[in-house]
Amino acid sequence: MEIRITKNDAPKQKPDENNLGFGNYFTDHMFVMDYDLEKGWHDPRIEPYGPLSLDPSAMVFHYGQETFEGLKAYRNDQGNIQLFRVMDNLNRLNQSNERMCIPTLDVEAMFQGIKELILLDGDWVPSQPGTSLYVRPFVIATDPFLGVRPASTYKFLVILSPVGAYYKGGLNPTRIYVEEYYVRAVAGGTGFAKTGGNYAASLKAQVEANEKGYNQVLWLDGKEHKYIEEVGTSNAFFKIDGKVYTAPLEGSILSGITRNSTITLLKDWGLEVVEEKMTIQQLAEHHKAGRLEEAFATGTAAVISPIGVLGWQGEDLVINDNQIGEVSQKLYDTMTAIQYGKVEDEFGWVIQL
Amino acid sequence: MEIRITKNDAPKQKPDENNLGFGNYFTDHMFVMDYDLEKGWHDPRIEPYGPLSLDPSAMVFHYGQETFEGLKAYRNDQGNIQLFRVMDNLNRLNQSNERMCIPTLDVEAMFQGIKELILLDGDWVPSQPGTSLYVRPFVIATDPFLGVRPASTYKFLVILSPVGAYYKGGLNPTRIYVEEYYVRAVAGGTGFAKTGGNYAASLKAQVEANEKGYNQVLWLDGKEHKYIEEVGTSNAFFKIDGKVYTAPLEGSILSGITRNSTITLLKDWGLEVVEEKMTIQQLAEHHKAGRLEEAFATGTAAVISPIGVLGWQGEDLVINDNQIGEVSQKLYDTMTAIQYGKVEDEFGWVIQL
Ligand SMILES: Cc1ncc(COP(=O)(O)O)c(C=O)c1O
Ligand SMILES: Cc1ncc(COP(=O)(O)O)c(C=O)c1O
């Protein structure tokens, strides 16, 4: 695949690496491809990062036909750039695309676009500890048309954002509110897809949880409002009596790549991992009986995020004395060590650019 | 409110009124307002219809924080333009906004914007029978930011599209597939809001129903997959043994304005309307016993759309001999007569511009 490159001749000043936050800054270029019925996905190109010009009737503004991914590029100790499990993200984008009736993309073509884009904007990959370059591939429906049907034109883009730690506090235990009213997803819906509507649907619960003094919500299933699903935009894990539990992949939760890495590492360490449904009631009973040893959330943005408190039905269940658990810490340390190339990658997760 | 007007000095050629279709053409101007935390909703203006320029990180492309409405302006027999129940649409937009954490708008301000816009583009309101000007107010989140939280900047726009009949066949009975796997919405979700994600989630079922030879799907509830909810993007009604049944408003279906007009007219005509949950099983039993006299869908786009066939579990239940029912026809005739100003509007539904 030949990628047409138009260089940005007015590069921006780079932000202070110690104060990046998350998702605030974007690099000098972006990767773009277009889709139409005749040509399929075509015209792969790298352009100066800049505004999209879209008809106000563009379907994405009205009917939310959009998908995205999120992964990170890291600067390793040798100064080189490496990607973590990028192929898994690109395959998941296609799973999301299929659910949302968006034409799938060639995984190799997407990878090549991401690679060339990152190499071109390589100076933007930060090197301060804990920083990385967040990579955001996404697809939007662009037909200038009002009416509910799959679009026939799309844009695929990749934009890059140098980021710091996702949570300001770093690896600090979070306060999580168990959401019993609002629902994020249900079987037969789009919960397993990374599509805008799932996130838009989650905002209200998140805002209300923040107002109550919690960082995020724990989602329960949409059917019975009792089975534990996810924490905000991360997967949820619970260490109970030495075993580690997480919700099974049954269509309503995202198949998190950090979830998968976590399970792989835990098993590698000889821990038993149980992917089974668990009710919030059961979890609370384990807590009461002193069996809930650790709880943590997993996701690309924050990697591992220990859960210190679960707010449920007016009570705060404090987990592990509101301290970072041993397994949470070890997962964080191991995963980030692999991501930053500080230890050998036994699992084939890392691709050096 | 002072609306700043920039006239389009390159007006387009108007499309053939006999061949408009739905949502294909847009007029010469659009109404725009911006929101930020400091100024709230501000700078109401009418501009030449043209592309929006948005950062590729604009939140609407990633997290689907977007709401919309759809209503129609009609040219009446005196050549004047009139709107149907516009205030109900604008109030519903604010209900959607609340659910989606979008700052609500002043209803009067929106109305004024719509009115001035339509008057400016008045020549675009078609006059052929069955045609109208579709009005699409919508809100999109515009922050150039990646991360899941409500945006702090938005755009409200109104665009106008001259339209013909929604279904090419006109008031013809449709073939509807009873969808038992995919789900559009669930209690605690966003079903009652007009937000992109609901429509994106519905595409796959619609495509599969089309492939099976049906026009649209009948949605069942997300919890038990048995209660009748909506038909595509319309509300569903069933006349059984002289009474008319429709699903109650419990959060997962849209509170359709045509639904409300239908209920009002039916009651006015002395018919009993029952807003109660009904399972697809019950409906099939009524059909088998010969009690299902008519079925129809209601919505702004098609007004009344008779259902001729319900495809359920491999069988086609034919309703009313696949003919337009008496009540369906009378509803269509009465509603469109009010909309086009051919009869007196006893209900205060019409506003003349
Ligand atoms: C809803 C949801 N769940 C879980 C995750 C975690 O997935 P991953 O580990 O692939 O980042 C994410 C973030 O990507 C998410 O958006
Ligand atoms: C999901 C859904 N249900 C029902 C309707 C019908 O509502 P209304 O009669 O207000 O057009 C619509 C269309 O607006 C819709 O999108």
XYZ file of C-alpha atoms and ligand atoms in Angstrom:
738
model
C 0.000 0.000 0.000
C 1.276 3.401 -1.054
C 0.595 6.133 1.487
C 0.479 9.642 0.080
C 2.163 12.043 2.512
C 1.555 15.764 2.769
C 3.887 17.209 5.383
C 2.770 19.819 7.857
C 4.916 22.869 7.205
C 3.706 24.637 10.324
C 4.464 22.123 13.085
C 3.109 22.994 16.543
C 5.114 23.588 19.646
C 5.176 20.449 21.750
C 3.458 20.533 25.130
C 5.255 20.211 28.476
C 5.758 16.470 29.031
C 5.179 16.861 32.734
C 1.747 18.307 32.246
C 0.107 16.398 29.441
C -3.061 15.152 31.047
C -5.070 12.897 28.740
C -6.424 13.638 25.279
C -5.653 17.366 25.242
C -2.884 17.636 22.647
C -2.623 16.298 19.137
C 0.389 15.813 16.917
C 1.196 17.435 13.569
C -0.255 14.813 11.259
C -3.145 12.413 10.869
C -3.767 9.331 8.773
C -6.898 9.271 6.606
C -8.653 6.812 4.288
C -11.999 7.171 2.548
C -14.678 4.644 1.721
C -17.279 4.678 -0.975
C -19.311 1.909 -2.570
C -17.396 2.000 -5.816
C -13.812 2.131 -4.608
C -14.099 0.564 -1.158
C -11.475 1.860 1.270
C -9.104 3.986 -0.749
C -6.690 6.900 -0.873
C -4.596 6.164 2.235
C -2.782 9.363 3.117
C -1.044 11.274 5.838
C -2.040 14.919 6.073
C -1.337 17.832 8.364
C -3.537 17.451 11.468
C -6.455 19.755 10.907
C -10.210 20.189 10.910
C -12.567 17.882 9.045
C -14.992 19.631 6.777
C -18.301 17.774 6.834
C -21.775 18.564 5.604
C -24.091 19.351 8.536
C -26.249 16.452 7.366
C -23.288 14.035 7.597
C -24.833 10.931 9.093
C -22.365 10.694 11.982
C -23.875 13.860 13.503
C -27.353 12.375 13.535
C -27.269 8.608 13.728
C -24.052 7.933 15.598
C -22.632 5.455 13.109
C -19.064 5.603 14.412
C -16.483 3.270 15.908
C -13.103 3.784 17.512
C -10.110 2.198 19.151
C -7.547 3.300 21.692
C -4.009 1.976 22.114
C -0.643 3.355 23.098
C 2.858 3.761 21.707
C 5.672 3.879 24.285
C 9.213 5.168 24.139
C 11.467 2.452 25.462
C 14.776 2.823 27.287
C 16.732 2.623 24.033
C 14.766 5.607 22.785
C 12.825 3.486 20.279
C 9.060 3.483 19.880
C 6.996 0.378 20.507
C 3.309 -0.486 20.261
C 1.392 -2.755 22.638
C -0.981 -5.347 21.136
C -1.906 -3.097 18.248
C -3.193 -5.965 16.105
C -5.713 -6.877 18.787
C -7.040 -3.338 18.747
C -7.330 -3.343 14.962
C -9.155 -6.653 14.938
C -11.510 -5.339 17.616
C -12.169 -2.253 15.485
C -13.381 -4.572 12.767
C -15.624 -6.403 15.217
C -17.116 -3.051 16.183
C -17.451 -2.152 12.509
C -19.359 -5.328 11.781
C -21.841 -4.668 14.572
C -22.340 -1.091 13.419
C -22.724 -1.991 9.706
C -19.496 -0.199 8.815
C -17.340 -1.826 6.115
C -14.356 -3.524 7.745
C -10.807 -2.414 6.992
C -7.719 -4.342 6.095
C -5.797 -4.810 9.345
C -2.415 -4.624 7.632
C -3.368 -1.385 5.896
C -4.456 0.171 9.187
C -1.259 -0.991 10.843
C 0.873 0.454 8.091
C -0.948 3.782 8.342
C -0.458 3.884 12.113
C 3.179 2.945 11.830
C 4.073 5.531 9.211
C 2.099 8.194 11.041
C 3.850 7.506 14.354
C 7.265 7.426 12.718
C 6.575 10.757 11.016
C 5.437 12.290 14.323
C 8.016 10.315 16.311
C 9.264 13.393 18.176
C 5.843 13.617 19.795
C 6.248 10.322 21.669
C 7.059 11.557 25.156
C 9.756 10.000 27.300
C 8.907 11.062 30.858
C 7.975 8.101 33.102
C 4.323 7.154 32.752
C 3.803 9.099 29.537
C 2.981 7.633 26.143
C 1.451 8.423 22.786
C -2.223 7.551 22.699
C -3.296 6.307 19.266
C -6.926 6.840 18.280
C -8.126 5.116 15.105
C -11.773 5.864 14.329
C -14.414 5.591 11.621
C -17.272 7.990 10.934
C -20.218 7.866 8.513
C -20.150 10.851 6.192
C -23.087 10.638 3.733
C -24.898 13.974 3.544
C -28.256 12.294 4.090
C -31.040 12.193 6.680
C -32.654 8.821 7.181
C -31.852 5.720 9.181
C -29.786 3.296 7.106
C -26.093 2.357 7.000
C -24.078 5.063 5.263
C -22.362 4.434 1.966
C -19.405 6.760 2.578
C -17.033 6.742 5.548
C -13.770 8.172 6.728
C -11.163 6.238 8.705
C -8.750 8.422 10.634
C -5.906 7.957 13.056
C -4.973 10.804 15.369
C -2.239 10.809 18.011
C -2.183 12.409 21.427
C 0.797 12.515 23.798
C -0.616 11.647 27.226
C 0.347 11.488 30.866
C -1.273 9.389 33.558
C -5.017 8.912 33.000
C -5.936 9.507 36.612
C -4.238 12.546 38.094
C -3.527 10.643 41.298
C -1.621 7.893 39.455
C -2.055 4.355 40.791
C -4.373 5.415 43.602
C -7.387 3.431 44.735
C -10.624 4.823 43.288
C -14.097 5.239 44.746
C -16.611 3.391 42.577
C -20.386 3.776 42.722
C -22.502 0.688 42.026
C -25.044 1.915 39.467
C -28.390 0.225 39.919
C -30.572 2.416 37.730
C -28.772 3.478 34.572
C -27.662 0.856 32.126
C -24.797 0.948 29.656
C -25.564 -2.057 27.500
C -27.658 -5.191 27.254
C -27.418 -8.504 25.416
C -28.486 -7.994 21.792
C -27.243 -4.399 21.959
C -23.852 -2.887 21.200
C -21.982 -3.297 24.505
C -19.129 -5.313 23.010
C -18.479 -2.669 20.335
C -16.458 0.503 20.774
C -19.080 2.833 19.372
C -20.008 6.344 20.439
C -23.511 5.562 21.641
C -22.278 3.328 24.481
C -20.187 6.162 25.848
C -22.846 8.824 25.382
C -25.272 6.567 27.252
C -22.832 6.308 30.148
C -22.331 10.016 30.805
C -25.329 10.637 33.018
C -24.464 7.884 35.466
C -20.863 9.065 35.559
C -21.868 12.660 36.301
C -24.245 11.581 39.055
C -21.604 9.311 40.586
C -19.112 12.203 40.541
C -21.670 14.383 42.310
C -21.994 11.723 44.991
C -18.229 11.760 45.475
C -17.244 8.725 43.425
C -14.748 8.542 40.551
C -16.670 6.132 38.376
C -19.541 3.678 38.245
C -19.679 -0.073 38.381
C -22.149 -1.164 35.689
C -24.588 -3.976 36.331
C -26.254 -6.004 33.580
C -29.113 -4.362 31.685
C -31.525 -7.210 32.186
C -31.639 -7.901 35.903
C -29.498 -5.052 37.218
C -27.564 -7.406 39.425
C -24.651 -9.008 37.564
C -21.350 -7.118 37.645
C -20.220 -5.974 34.200
C -17.602 -3.216 33.920
C -16.181 -0.218 35.754
C -16.629 2.946 33.698
C -14.600 2.250 30.572
C -12.564 -0.576 32.073
C -13.052 -4.226 32.867
C -13.491 -5.224 36.500
C -11.571 -7.861 38.475
C -12.044 -9.137 42.017
C -9.622 -11.264 43.998
C -11.640 -13.442 46.328
C -10.105 -16.098 48.509
C -7.044 -16.272 46.309
C -8.886 -16.634 43.001
C -9.448 -13.804 40.551
C -12.944 -13.262 39.109
C -14.047 -11.227 36.109
C -17.224 -11.020 34.041
C -17.398 -13.357 31.030
C -17.549 -11.971 27.477
C -21.204 -12.400 26.570
C -21.822 -9.441 24.318
C -22.629 -6.644 26.724
C -19.095 -5.821 27.883
C -16.033 -4.849 25.909
C -13.452 -7.531 25.338
C -10.692 -5.439 26.900
C -7.182 -6.034 25.717
C -5.832 -5.165 29.162
C -8.403 -7.639 30.522
C -6.899 -10.298 28.303
C -3.319 -9.357 29.234
C -4.308 -9.445 32.900
C -5.797 -12.919 32.624
C -2.728 -14.136 30.742
C -0.327 -12.765 33.369
C -2.362 -14.050 36.312
C -2.480 -17.557 34.847
C 1.221 -17.336 34.063
C 1.782 -16.617 37.761
C -0.224 -19.681 38.697
C -3.303 -17.855 39.891
C -6.737 -19.215 39.099
C -8.901 -16.898 36.972
C -12.657 -17.411 36.892
C -14.662 -15.811 34.063
C -18.121 -16.213 35.503
C -21.115 -14.053 36.252
C -21.240 -12.684 39.767
C -23.984 -10.619 41.346
C -23.241 -7.494 43.332
C -25.009 -9.230 46.227
C -22.535 -12.105 46.083
C -19.636 -9.686 45.926
C -20.944 -7.816 48.957
C -21.223 -11.097 50.851
C -17.640 -11.972 50.033
C -16.665 -8.540 51.271
C -18.596 -8.940 54.482
C -17.008 -12.306 55.111
C -13.559 -10.798 54.594
C -12.898 -12.799 51.448
C -12.681 -9.864 48.992
C -8.943 -9.256 48.939
C -8.527 -6.901 46.001
C -10.569 -5.211 43.328
C -9.225 -3.435 40.281
C -10.184 -2.157 36.865
C -8.190 -2.737 33.685
C -7.944 -0.573 30.566
C -5.515 0.932 28.109
C -5.764 4.424 29.544
C -4.966 3.675 33.193
C -3.614 0.111 32.770
C -4.542 -1.108 36.285
C -6.689 0.975 38.577
C -7.188 -0.374 42.103
C -10.667 0.001 43.553
C -10.547 1.231 47.144
C -14.223 1.737 47.825
C -17.452 0.364 46.367
C -20.478 2.516 47.156
C -23.537 0.277 47.170
C -26.991 0.988 48.523
C -25.830 3.801 50.755
C -22.834 1.958 52.198
C -19.157 2.240 51.352
C -17.498 -1.145 51.158
C -13.806 -0.507 51.767
C -11.558 -2.981 49.999
C -8.067 -3.934 51.179
C -8.015 -0.989 53.581
C -8.212 1.333 50.585
C -4.641 0.344 49.715
C -3.190 -0.821 46.432
C -3.327 -4.611 46.482
C -0.343 -6.832 45.892
C -1.695 -8.386 42.709
C -2.873 -5.012 41.360
C 0.581 -3.564 41.928
C 2.349 -6.535 40.392
C 0.075 -6.436 37.338
C 0.684 -2.726 36.910
C 4.425 -3.098 37.293
C 4.671 -6.074 34.957
C 2.380 -4.704 32.300
C 4.060 -1.302 32.195
C 7.506 -2.915 32.249
C 6.559 -4.870 29.121
C 4.986 -1.798 27.530
C 8.093 0.318 28.114
C 10.419 -2.506 27.078
C 12.040 -2.794 30.515
C 11.567 -6.561 30.637
C 11.413 -9.193 28.008
C 8.065 -9.629 26.287
C 7.360 -13.350 26.523
C 3.896 -13.003 25.059
C 4.537 -11.385 21.687
C 2.576 -8.285 22.713
C 5.044 -5.653 21.655
C 5.904 -4.473 18.155
C 8.926 -2.217 17.765
C 8.544 0.424 15.092
C -33.273 37.489 20.690
C -31.352 39.047 17.838
C -30.464 36.624 15.065
C -27.475 37.611 12.976
C -28.157 36.773 9.327
C -25.569 36.144 6.640
C -27.328 35.588 3.352
C -26.255 32.956 0.888
C -25.295 34.788 -2.277
C -24.976 31.589 -4.279
C -28.393 29.959 -3.805
C -28.746 26.439 -5.185
C -31.102 25.284 -7.872
C -34.177 23.731 -6.297
C -34.773 20.031 -6.856
C -37.710 18.602 -8.802
C -40.651 18.517 -6.388
C -41.886 15.273 -7.865
C -38.699 13.471 -7.106
C -37.533 14.626 -3.701
C -37.241 11.385 -1.803
C -36.335 11.903 1.845
C -33.340 13.721 3.319
C -31.424 14.182 0.059
C -31.617 17.950 -0.490
C -30.871 20.853 1.807
C -31.860 24.498 1.553
C -29.652 27.568 1.222
C -29.308 28.455 4.902
C -28.909 26.932 8.339
C -29.460 28.197 11.868
C -26.565 27.886 14.329
C -25.937 28.603 18.022
C -22.852 27.816 20.067
C -22.453 26.779 23.676
C -19.543 27.224 26.005
C -19.309 27.190 29.776
C -18.782 30.912 30.038
C -21.432 32.264 27.686
C -23.954 29.422 27.698
C -25.890 29.186 24.436
C -24.940 32.215 22.404
C -24.480 33.815 19.004
C -27.719 32.755 17.304
C -27.216 33.179 13.600
C -28.395 32.161 10.184
C -25.621 31.327 7.756
C -25.322 29.963 4.262
C -25.792 26.180 4.395
C -22.322 24.738 4.292
C -19.814 22.365 5.807
C -18.951 22.310 9.486
C -15.286 22.519 10.245
C -14.520 20.395 13.293
C -11.339 19.144 14.890
C -10.921 15.394 14.266
C -10.895 14.977 18.039
C -14.311 16.680 18.355
C -16.108 14.568 20.932
C -19.143 13.898 18.737
C -16.995 11.742 16.435
C -15.876 9.511 19.285
C -18.420 9.452 22.084
C -21.692 10.073 20.260
C -22.868 12.915 22.468
C -25.534 14.158 20.070
C -29.296 14.675 20.010
C -31.756 15.569 17.301
C -35.355 16.217 16.399
C -37.444 15.887 13.274
C -40.584 17.812 12.384
C -42.207 19.171 9.265
C -43.341 22.454 7.773
C -46.201 22.256 5.284
C -47.424 24.586 2.586
C -51.154 25.022 3.061
C -53.788 25.710 0.417
C -53.458 29.456 0.889
C -49.771 29.140 0.061
C -48.724 29.875 3.644
C -46.280 27.801 5.661
C -47.326 26.032 8.835
C -45.566 23.901 11.420
C -47.032 20.870 13.187
C -46.538 20.544 16.963
C -43.111 22.162 16.802
C -43.110 23.042 20.518
C -43.520 19.372 21.414
C -40.468 18.534 19.340
C -38.430 21.267 20.985
C -39.417 20.154 24.457
C -38.523 16.591 23.541
C -35.137 17.777 22.321
C -34.518 19.144 25.794
C -35.563 15.827 27.353
C -33.039 14.113 25.108
C -30.453 16.734 26.032
C -30.974 16.102 29.733
C -30.476 12.384 29.328
C -27.336 12.927 27.279
C -25.830 15.556 29.626
C -26.169 18.283 26.995
C -27.133 21.741 28.257
C -30.804 22.401 27.455
C -31.830 25.232 25.133
C -34.435 27.908 25.458
C -37.473 26.610 23.572
C -38.526 30.076 22.445
C -35.056 30.782 21.099
C -35.048 27.527 19.137
C -38.506 28.287 17.802
C -37.492 31.756 16.706
C -34.441 30.374 14.953
C -36.516 27.761 13.125
C -39.151 30.310 12.168
C -36.733 32.870 10.761
C -34.797 30.169 8.956
C -37.901 28.723 7.304
C -39.175 32.159 6.328
C -35.820 33.004 4.765
C -35.807 29.708 2.837
C -39.584 29.832 2.298
C -39.302 29.151 -1.422
C -37.933 25.740 -0.554
C -41.188 24.570 1.051
C -42.609 22.377 -1.709
C -46.282 22.441 -2.665
C -46.864 19.139 -4.480
C -49.287 16.861 -2.627
C -47.545 14.823 0.055
C -44.411 16.953 0.081
C -43.171 19.069 2.964
C -40.092 20.691 4.439
C -38.413 18.431 6.968
C -36.861 20.413 9.819
C -33.867 18.865 11.582
C -32.678 20.582 14.767
C -29.654 18.850 16.314
C -26.927 19.281 18.898
C -23.363 17.973 18.730
C -20.489 17.981 21.241
C -17.484 19.791 19.803
C -14.666 19.827 22.404
C -11.383 18.800 20.802
C -10.738 16.256 23.552
C -10.418 12.498 23.972
C -11.831 11.113 27.182
C -15.278 10.107 28.387
C -17.014 13.053 30.060
C -19.742 15.471 28.994
C -18.353 18.069 26.592
C -18.159 21.727 27.537
C -18.740 23.090 24.037
C -21.621 22.299 21.705
C -23.250 23.429 18.507
C -26.996 23.585 17.938
C -27.996 23.596 14.297
C -31.173 23.533 12.283
C -31.077 22.320 8.709
C -34.005 22.004 6.308
C -34.729 19.373 3.686
C -37.609 19.430 1.192
C -39.035 15.907 1.205
C -41.504 13.725 -0.583
C -43.182 10.620 0.755
C -40.979 8.671 3.199
C -41.871 5.294 1.748
C -41.709 5.230 -2.022
C -44.914 3.234 -2.160
C -46.872 5.873 -0.226
C -49.508 4.574 2.202
C -48.855 0.928 1.427
C -48.872 -1.866 3.978
C -45.353 -2.809 5.070
C -43.763 -6.132 5.883
C -42.348 -6.039 9.412
C -39.929 -8.554 10.922
C -40.279 -9.323 14.621
C -36.737 -8.965 15.941
C -36.042 -11.411 18.745
C -32.264 -11.137 18.992
C -31.089 -7.565 18.534
C -32.198 -4.938 20.979
C -32.617 -1.205 20.468
C -32.994 0.000 24.031
C -33.606 -1.112 27.590
C -34.967 0.479 30.765
C -32.212 2.600 32.325
C -30.767 3.244 28.870
C -31.427 5.971 26.318
C -34.434 4.603 24.404
C -36.655 7.599 25.154
C -34.047 10.043 23.850
C -33.463 10.932 20.223
C -29.730 10.337 20.264
C -27.474 8.902 17.581
C -26.496 5.749 19.455
C -30.039 4.369 19.430
C -30.171 4.615 15.665
C -26.669 3.256 15.109
C -27.587 0.291 17.317
C -30.639 -0.403 15.169
C -28.909 -0.636 11.783
C -27.824 -4.246 11.907
C -31.304 -5.563 12.647
C -32.745 -3.376 9.908
C -30.246 -4.620 7.327
C -30.878 -8.246 8.252
C -34.648 -7.729 8.093
C -34.279 -6.154 4.642
C -32.251 -9.152 3.524
C -35.077 -11.410 4.681
C -37.527 -9.399 2.596
C -39.028 -7.149 5.264
C -39.198 -3.345 5.321
C -38.503 -2.840 8.983
C -38.269 -4.546 12.352
C -40.623 -4.699 15.283
C -38.523 -4.188 18.404
C -39.158 -6.194 21.531
C -38.077 -5.107 25.010
C -34.412 -5.477 25.903
C -35.039 -7.358 29.096
C -37.238 -10.299 28.227
C -37.362 -9.987 24.431
C -41.111 -10.437 24.433
C -42.922 -7.127 24.956
C -43.720 -5.115 21.841
C -41.958 -1.757 21.756
C -41.637 0.097 18.452
C -41.492 -0.452 14.704
C -38.208 0.831 13.279
C -38.299 4.529 14.049
C -42.033 4.697 14.652
C -44.455 3.811 17.405
C -46.629 0.731 16.948
C -50.414 0.450 17.264
C -52.702 -2.564 17.086
C -56.476 -2.545 16.765
C -57.811 -5.613 18.513
C -61.491 -6.284 18.946
C -62.338 -2.635 18.459
C -59.807 -1.260 20.956
C -56.454 0.258 20.006
C -53.311 -0.852 21.866
C -49.890 0.732 22.027
C -46.846 0.323 24.265
C -46.731 2.563 27.360
C -44.010 5.204 27.766
C -41.661 3.592 30.256
C -38.302 4.901 29.160
C -37.253 2.498 26.440
C -39.411 3.844 23.604
C -39.634 7.304 22.116
C -42.582 9.411 23.137
C -43.657 9.939 19.545
C -45.552 13.084 18.722
C -47.504 11.268 16.024
C -48.222 8.614 18.677
C -49.691 11.306 20.877
C -51.698 12.846 18.008
C -52.976 9.378 17.117
C -54.134 8.686 20.654
C -55.808 12.103 20.827
C -57.676 11.585 17.559
C -58.735 8.030 18.382
C -60.146 9.124 21.728
C -61.830 12.071 20.052
C -63.521 9.584 17.760
C -64.751 7.603 20.750
C -62.340 4.709 20.382
C -60.776 3.145 23.431
C -56.966 3.390 23.559
C -55.028 1.073 25.833
C -51.416 1.975 26.709
C -50.327 -1.332 28.145
C -47.548 -3.824 27.652
C -48.355 -6.630 25.269
C -46.219 -9.614 24.381
C -45.660 -10.733 20.818
C -47.165 -14.053 21.889
C -50.386 -12.339 22.949
C -50.495 -10.397 19.713
C -50.032 -13.600 17.703
C -52.872 -15.203 19.641
C -55.158 -12.282 18.880
C -54.187 -12.655 15.251
C -54.886 -16.371 15.239
C -58.282 -15.801 16.806
C -59.113 -13.227 14.128
C -59.217 -10.344 16.592
C -56.246 -8.359 15.204
C -58.084 -5.958 12.905
C -55.363 -3.432 12.058
C -51.749 -2.682 12.815
C -49.902 0.497 11.974
C -46.833 2.517 12.803
C -46.801 6.251 13.528
C -44.055 8.794 12.971
C -43.328 12.228 11.574
C -41.676 10.914 8.425
C -44.442 8.613 7.158
C -47.306 9.833 9.422
C -49.245 6.528 9.437
C -47.783 3.382 7.966
C -50.088 0.355 7.871
C -48.516 -2.980 8.718
C -49.587 -5.695 6.298
C -47.418 -8.569 7.456
C -45.649 -9.470 10.681
C -42.886 -12.021 10.206
C -42.502 -13.951 13.444
C -40.658 -17.196 14.039
C -40.677 -18.218 10.418
C -44.328 -17.412 9.796
C -45.922 -14.415 8.101
C -48.956 -13.180 9.978
C -51.053 -11.315 7.415
C -53.069 -8.491 8.908
C -56.337 -7.191 7.467
C -55.691 -9.049 4.212
C -52.619 -6.885 3.686
C -54.946 -3.928 3.054
C -54.904 -0.455 4.545
C -57.229 -0.531 7.548
C -60.127 1.842 8.011
C -58.733 3.446 11.135
C -55.241 3.715 9.648
C -56.639 5.452 6.578
C -58.804 7.800 8.629
C -55.876 8.712 10.873
C -53.687 9.394 7.877
C -56.343 11.468 6.152
C -57.216 13.468 9.255
C -53.652 14.067 10.395
C -52.441 15.159 6.965
C -55.554 17.319 6.492
C -54.668 19.167 9.704
C -50.997 19.359 8.735
C -51.798 20.858 5.325
C -54.470 23.163 6.761
C -57.300 21.553 4.840
C -59.487 21.174 7.940
C -59.752 23.145 11.103
C -57.163 22.333 13.764
C -59.206 21.760 16.928
C -56.209 20.689 18.934
C -53.898 23.684 18.702
C -51.302 21.617 16.859
C -50.556 23.991 14.025
C -48.580 27.223 14.061
C -48.762 29.420 10.975
C -45.531 31.213 10.187
C -16.305 0.105 27.833
C -14.880 -0.282 27.963
N -14.566 -1.350 28.691
C -13.291 -1.762 28.847
C -12.241 -1.075 28.277
C -10.849 -1.573 28.435
O -10.389 -2.093 27.207
P -8.848 -2.086 26.846
O -8.161 -2.842 27.917
O -8.775 -2.759 25.516
O -8.433 -0.653 26.786
C -12.509 0.081 27.540
C -11.445 0.904 26.978
O -10.939 0.616 25.923
C -13.857 0.466 27.361
O -14.179 1.550 26.626
C -37.299 5.617 17.694
C -38.449 6.412 17.219
N -39.679 6.053 17.615
C -40.778 6.743 17.227
C -40.679 7.849 16.407
C -41.904 8.609 16.033
O -41.899 9.866 16.685
P -42.618 11.116 16.068
O -44.051 10.738 15.892
O -42.445 12.196 17.057
O -41.965 11.410 14.766
C -39.412 8.226 15.941
C -39.246 9.344 14.991
O -39.222 10.473 15.389
C -38.276 7.513 16.381
O -37.041 7.873 15.984
